[in-house]
Tab-separated table of C-alpha atoms in Angstrom:
chain	number	residue	atom	x	y	z
A	29	MET	CA	-7.282	4.276	12.174
A	30	ILE	CA	-5.714	1.368	10.235
A	31	PHE	CA	-7.740	-0.684	7.911
A	32	VAL	CA	-6.807	-4.350	7.690
A	33	ILE	CA	-8.093	-6.693	4.902
A	34	PHE	CA	-7.192	-10.358	4.862
A	35	VAL	CA	-6.693	-12.134	1.590
A	36	SER	CA	-5.696	-15.565	0.377
A	37	HIS	CA	-2.992	-14.626	-2.021
A	38	LEU	CA	-0.361	-12.083	-2.309
A	39	ASN	CA	-0.385	-9.059	-4.503
A	40	SER	CA	2.438	-6.852	-5.510
A	41	ALA	CA	2.997	-3.127	-4.935
A	42	ASP	CA	2.921	-2.934	-8.743
A	43	ASP	CA	-0.470	-4.548	-8.871
A	44	ILE	CA	-1.922	-2.166	-6.357
A	45	LEU	CA	-0.350	1.049	-8.244
A	46	LYS	CA	-1.992	-0.272	-11.405
A	47	ALA	CA	-5.362	-0.822	-9.747
A	48	PHE	CA	-5.187	2.859	-8.483
A	49	GLN	CA	-4.313	4.075	-11.926
A	50	ASP	CA	-7.078	1.955	-13.554
A	51	ALA	CA	-9.608	3.480	-11.068
A	52	GLY	CA	-8.574	6.901	-12.021
A	53	LEU	CA	-7.121	7.648	-8.704
A	54	SER	CA	-4.416	10.269	-8.142
A	55	THR	CA	-1.057	8.696	-8.504
A	56	THR	CA	1.204	11.683	-8.907
A	57	GLU	CA	4.817	10.868	-9.861
A	58	PRO	CA	5.183	7.285	-8.994
A	59	ARG	CA	8.741	6.046	-8.397
A	60	ASP	CA	10.540	3.022	-7.095
A	61	ASN	CA	12.223	3.827	-3.830
A	62	SER	CA	12.786	0.319	-2.855
A	63	HIS	CA	16.461	1.140	-1.713
A	64	ASN	CA	14.778	2.325	1.510
A	65	CYS	CA	13.493	-1.250	2.146
A	66	VAL	CA	16.948	-2.211	3.585
A	67	LYS	CA	16.251	-0.198	6.654
A	68	LEU	CA	12.484	-0.961	6.753
A	69	GLU	CA	12.744	-4.698	5.873
A	70	CYS	CA	10.141	-4.340	3.022
A	71	THR	CA	10.530	-5.943	-0.359
A	72	LYS	CA	9.416	-3.051	-2.465
A	73	LEU	CA	8.518	0.639	-1.934
A	74	ILE	CA	6.607	2.716	-4.400
A	75	THR	CA	6.122	6.301	-3.488
A	76	THR	CA	4.046	9.004	-4.987
A	77	GLU	CA	3.109	12.545	-3.960
A	78	ASP	CA	-0.283	10.973	-2.927
A	79	PHE	CA	0.656	7.750	-1.175
A	80	SER	CA	3.335	5.189	-0.459
A	81	ILE	CA	2.892	1.376	-1.241
A	82	TYR	CA	4.997	-1.030	0.978
A	83	GLU	CA	5.226	-4.560	-0.027
A	84	TRP	CA	6.380	-6.958	2.806
A	85	PRO	CA	7.832	-10.447	2.359
A	86	SER	CA	4.714	-12.075	3.826
A	87	VAL	CA	1.183	-11.253	5.065
A	88	GLU	CA	2.424	-12.168	8.644
A	89	LYS	CA	5.198	-9.489	8.239
A	90	ALA	CA	2.779	-6.885	6.972
A	91	GLN	CA	0.354	-7.633	9.997
A	92	GLU	CA	3.259	-7.299	12.447
A	93	VAL	CA	4.212	-3.876	10.934
A	94	SER	CA	0.652	-2.616	10.737
A	95	ALA	CA	0.105	-3.595	14.328
A	96	LYS	CA	2.745	-0.898	15.087
A	97	LYS	CA	0.386	1.694	13.690
A	98	PHE	CA	2.406	1.851	10.471
A	99	GLY	CA	0.435	2.957	7.535
A	100	ASP	CA	-3.218	3.537	6.842
A	101	ALA	CA	-4.452	0.326	5.424
A	102	GLN	CA	-3.139	-3.291	5.067
A	103	VAL	CA	-4.168	-5.752	2.220
A	104	GLY	CA	-2.305	-9.010	2.447
A	105	SER	CA	1.434	-8.198	2.261
A	106	ILE	CA	0.733	-4.699	1.202
A	107	ILE	CA	0.515	-1.490	3.374
A	108	ILE	CA	-0.335	1.884	1.998
A	109	ARG	CA	0.352	5.174	3.790
A	110	MET	CA	-1.462	8.262	2.570
A	111	ASN	CA	0.913	11.225	2.023
A	112	ASN	CA	-2.029	13.529	0.941
A	113	GLU	CA	-4.583	13.574	3.693
A	114	GLU	CA	-6.948	15.377	1.400
A	115	LEU	CA	-7.678	12.191	-0.703
A	116	ASP	CA	-10.390	9.731	0.116
A	117	ILE	CA	-8.620	6.705	1.533
A	118	GLN	CA	-11.868	4.655	1.089
A	119	LYS	CA	-11.479	4.970	-2.671
A	120	TYR	CA	-8.023	3.602	-2.509
A	121	ILE	CA	-9.214	0.812	-0.324
A	122	ASP	CA	-11.929	-0.054	-2.597
A	123	ALA	CA	-9.546	-0.343	-5.501
A	124	MET	CA	-7.319	-2.531	-3.553
A	125	ASN	CA	-10.220	-4.786	-2.742
A	126	LYS	CA	-10.975	-5.053	-6.464
A	127	VAL	CA	-7.662	-6.515	-7.101
A	128	VAL	CA	-7.489	-8.987	-4.233
A	129	ASN	CA	-11.093	-10.181	-4.635
A	130	LYS	CA	-10.903	-10.982	-8.411
């Protein structure tokens, strides 16, 4: 199941990572892997042992990618993909909502 949340402004992958950290969620070993974006056509990629955050150049591009069943949740131009299935994705979605609904 992919969650899609529509927002009126764009947030960055860094904003989402900070929201997860501020919420006390697991963010084990965050690293910038944006070099992989050349192939994926994303603009930024942050990976952790727990999840990956993909930032796309537009909401429309993120929706297009999400429609192909890529990732676990989409917020605006951001898609997250959980790498640790033991974590509660809803807590991560809630943290993203707090960022975009400020």
